[in-house]
Amino acid sequence: MAKASPSRSGDRLAGVIAESAEERAVAQMLLAETPLKVFLNEALVPYEQDEVTRLIIDDHDAAAFERISHLTVGDFRNWLLSDETTTEILTQVCSGITPEMAAAVSKIMRNQDLILVAQKCRVVTAFRNTIGLPKRLSTRLQPNHPTDDVNGIAASIFDGLLYGSGDAVIGINPATDNVTQATRLMSLMDEVISLYEIPTQSCVLTHVTNTLECIENGAPVDLVFQSIGGTEKTNSSFGFNLAILAEAQQAALALKRGTVGQNVMYFETGQGSALSANAHHGLDQQTCEARAYAVARKFNPLLVNTVVGFIGPEYLFDGKEIIRAGLEDHFCGKLLGLPMGCDVCYTNHAEADQNDMDNLLTLLGTAGCSFVMGIPGSDDIMLNYQTTSFHDALYARRVLGLGAAPEFETWLEKMQIMSNAAGVRLNAQLPPAFAARVTVLPDRETAGKHIVKPVESPNHEAYGQDWRGVIDNPWRRLRQFTAARIGIGRAGISTPTQASLDFQLAHAQARDAVHTAMDWDSLKQALLQLAEDYPLLNSAPPLTLHSQAPDRRTYLQRPDRGRQLNEASRQLLTQCRSQQPFDLVLVVADGLSATAIKQNALPFIRELVSALSHEQASVSLAPIALVEQGRVAIGDDVGECLKAHAVLVLIGERPGLSSPDSLGLYLSWAPKRGLTDDKRNCISNVRIAGLSYSGAARKCLYLLSEARRLQCSGVAIKDRSTDKIIDSHAVQTSFLLDNKTDLQVVSTEKED
């Protein structure tokens, strides 16, 4: 199975890839001769050890399988491509196909095969609208904001709706992942959907256990979200199991919030997640990915989304690998009966760009993909990656003759946003229902770097009669709330020239930032000076350490080496070990952005140490560890060597187009090598334009206190550090809900 896979960096990292092109071709020939029945008799992950395997075997539909039970993998490919194998037949058989069968046949198929068969598969789901009908392409409106500011989020929602985006879901990735914040965002979206009677659904992409608590507290939950993997161990690293998903599904169904259907689950997946968690059991990453679809199929989801290029080049190296993986994932999901969408995306340290994404988007649209992402200007300012924009969805709909979900399409015409059933022509004027609410906003300019210059004439060639091009441009006012690329205008349905060139420049700068070297000597000297003001730091000078990745290229392609210290560093730490365990060790790693460390590490450490110095109980700090070419997990290696109670890793997050300087914080209690992500707490986007240093320090102190009290870290700790701050504000409505002329920008850290 593994050696038959098309070449990709993740399988090379796992050591399961074919060693030559000839070996791969021979493996594909052998795989083609394998009977499908073998996959029912020989589990790739042992039945006794893995609940996903048990789910696959125990829920297998033998009657549906009977029709294809005599086939080999090669015969199965021919059968799928046959004109006699219709959409109706594929629907009847899908419950008899296991993920391993789907993965196996995909490995011997060309891209055109994957497209042709996926196009024949039809999966229709519904909640407040109907998704997956023929000649339709839906979008998830993704209005993320680095501080969860409600007005910034609302501005992006506004932009997306006016491009016809959001029929799959309005889905927010919260910057602060706790119950109070999730409830606040759910309430915002629920009010917007109710006020404008939008036939769509909302979702806050928080952990499933948070959503359960939201439901218990009476929050307006439409969809339950969870990232899922293809093995029990992967899902454990995400902090859930199948029983928790079943509980959440039943809780959501009991709310009965759907109007045309009751598919209440939303899952996201991605090749590489099992390997990243060291939970792949020696399988190739695409087979692990297909097994995740068995988990999704169990719970009848409204949406399943493969976030294909999100993790990075260590799993999918370049545009070619991302395109192939996206087509494989979509094919396997559709073949197994899932409503598959695809986040057509990449990160700035991958060898990919928008042209690769244009190719994949076009291929997936042809293949009948259920939905794609829609985000202002392709730039997610919170997650720091590039995906498809509102413009891109319009392009795909026009070129391929696709429309939005029918209920949503009717709403677009009713609201005078779009003027035709095809859903690809925008009205020239700002729709009346929105105009009144926007024009009363205070006319304040903002210093954001992505502001589009005021248009001198409403007949400007790049805008035509578009409402974004009128002299009194409302977007000039809305940009004060967000750095997202809202209101950038359009040339036809595409981005205007200046906006396109601005994006290319920002992408080039972000890629350069990945390879910028860190000045460790300057940071070390600054920390020594800081120690003069804070005796807590005086235990010893900072330690200079190095991971097992000798250079940047190795670091980017071998994350396993970036997670472990080299031998010299371990020996140095052993010499620094004290008789009494340290309470906390701070680890500073360059990660993917030396700029983030240079700008943010010292001021954050100052805030944290200042706060710790005011604590009543004494705290013992280990010498600060400065790690070159380090990944997040290297903190556990440092903590174990020093026998520290807790470790806090400060690391440069991957550079985004709007935020090349974002600092991430990761806390582990009882650190040791091999800890999985569910055992860590994350605080992201610490920077001047994101989460403030004092706010991040408060969160760290809260999490440290809870970790000490509970003797653990990770998903077992619910971050309630901001509850009082949020609750002290009445949840303020955004301009989409209220015509107030004096708006306040509300965020969990606003007081800082």
Short mmCIF file of N, CA, C and O in Angstrom, two decimals, residues 180-194 202 204 218-221 731 737:
data_model
loop_
_atom_site.label_atom_id
_atom_site.label_comp_id
_atom_site.label_asym_id
_atom_site.label_seq_id
_atom_site.Cartn_x
_atom_site.Cartn_y
_atom_site.Cartn_z
N THR A 180 -16.48 30.29 26.79
CA THR A 180 -17.08 31.63 26.81
C THR A 180 -16.90 32.33 25.47
O THR A 180 -17.84 32.93 24.93
N GLN A 181 -15.72 32.25 24.92
CA GLN A 181 -15.47 32.90 23.63
C GLN A 181 -16.26 32.22 22.52
O GLN A 181 -16.81 32.89 21.64
N ALA A 182 -16.32 30.89 22.54
CA ALA A 182 -17.09 30.17 21.52
C ALA A 182 -18.56 30.58 21.57
O ALA A 182 -19.20 30.82 20.53
N THR A 183 -19.10 30.68 22.77
CA THR A 183 -20.51 31.08 22.93
C THR A 183 -20.74 32.48 22.39
O THR A 183 -21.75 32.75 21.73
N ARG A 184 -19.80 33.35 22.66
CA ARG A 184 -19.90 34.73 22.19
C ARG A 184 -19.94 34.80 20.66
O ARG A 184 -20.74 35.53 20.07
N LEU A 185 -19.08 34.02 20.02
CA LEU A 185 -19.04 34.02 18.56
C LEU A 185 -20.27 33.34 17.97
O LEU A 185 -20.79 33.75 16.94
N MET A 186 -20.72 32.26 18.62
CA MET A 186 -21.95 31.61 18.17
C MET A 186 -23.13 32.58 18.21
O MET A 186 -23.96 32.62 17.29
N SER A 187 -23.21 33.37 19.28
CA SER A 187 -24.31 34.32 19.43
C SER A 187 -24.26 35.39 18.34
O SER A 187 -25.30 35.78 17.79
N LEU A 188 -23.06 35.87 18.02
CA LEU A 188 -22.92 36.85 16.95
C LEU A 188 -23.46 36.31 15.63
O LEU A 188 -24.29 36.94 14.97
N MET A 189 -23.00 35.12 15.24
CA MET A 189 -23.43 34.56 13.96
C MET A 189 -24.91 34.24 13.96
O MET A 189 -25.61 34.43 12.95
N ASP A 190 -25.42 33.76 15.09
CA ASP A 190 -26.84 33.44 15.17
C ASP A 190 -27.70 34.69 14.99
O ASP A 190 -28.72 34.66 14.30
N GLU A 191 -27.25 35.80 15.56
CA GLU A 191 -28.00 37.05 15.41
C GLU A 191 -27.98 37.53 13.96
O GLU A 191 -28.99 38.00 13.43
N VAL A 192 -26.82 37.44 13.32
CA VAL A 192 -26.72 37.86 11.92
C VAL A 192 -27.62 37.00 11.03
O VAL A 192 -28.38 37.51 10.19
N ILE A 193 -27.53 35.68 11.21
CA ILE A 193 -28.33 34.76 10.39
C ILE A 193 -29.82 35.00 10.61
O ILE A 193 -30.62 35.01 9.66
N SER A 194 -30.21 35.24 11.87
CA SER A 194 -31.63 35.45 12.17
C SER A 194 -32.12 36.79 11.64
O SER A 194 -33.21 36.87 11.06
N SER A 202 -24.13 28.11 11.07
CA SER A 202 -22.89 28.65 11.61
C SER A 202 -22.16 27.57 12.40
O SER A 202 -22.74 26.57 12.81
N VAL A 204 -18.58 27.41 15.22
CA VAL A 204 -17.31 27.80 15.81
C VAL A 204 -16.46 26.55 15.90
O VAL A 204 -16.86 25.57 16.53
N GLY A 218 -26.83 26.35 26.87
CA GLY A 218 -27.89 26.98 26.09
C GLY A 218 -27.42 27.84 24.94
O GLY A 218 -28.18 28.68 24.43
N ALA A 219 -26.19 27.66 24.48
CA ALA A 219 -25.68 28.44 23.36
C ALA A 219 -26.36 28.02 22.06
O ALA A 219 -26.80 26.87 21.92
N PRO A 220 -26.43 28.92 21.07
CA PRO A 220 -27.08 28.60 19.79
C PRO A 220 -26.15 27.80 18.87
O PRO A 220 -25.57 28.33 17.93
N VAL A 221 -26.01 26.52 19.14
CA VAL A 221 -25.12 25.64 18.38
C VAL A 221 -25.86 25.07 17.18
O VAL A 221 -26.87 24.39 17.33
N VAL A 731 -22.39 41.60 25.62
CA VAL A 731 -21.92 41.20 24.29
C VAL A 731 -22.40 42.24 23.29
O VAL A 731 -23.59 42.38 23.04
N LEU A 737 -25.55 44.25 12.96
CA LEU A 737 -26.74 44.06 13.78
C LEU A 737 -27.33 45.37 14.28
O LEU A 737 -28.48 45.43 14.65
#
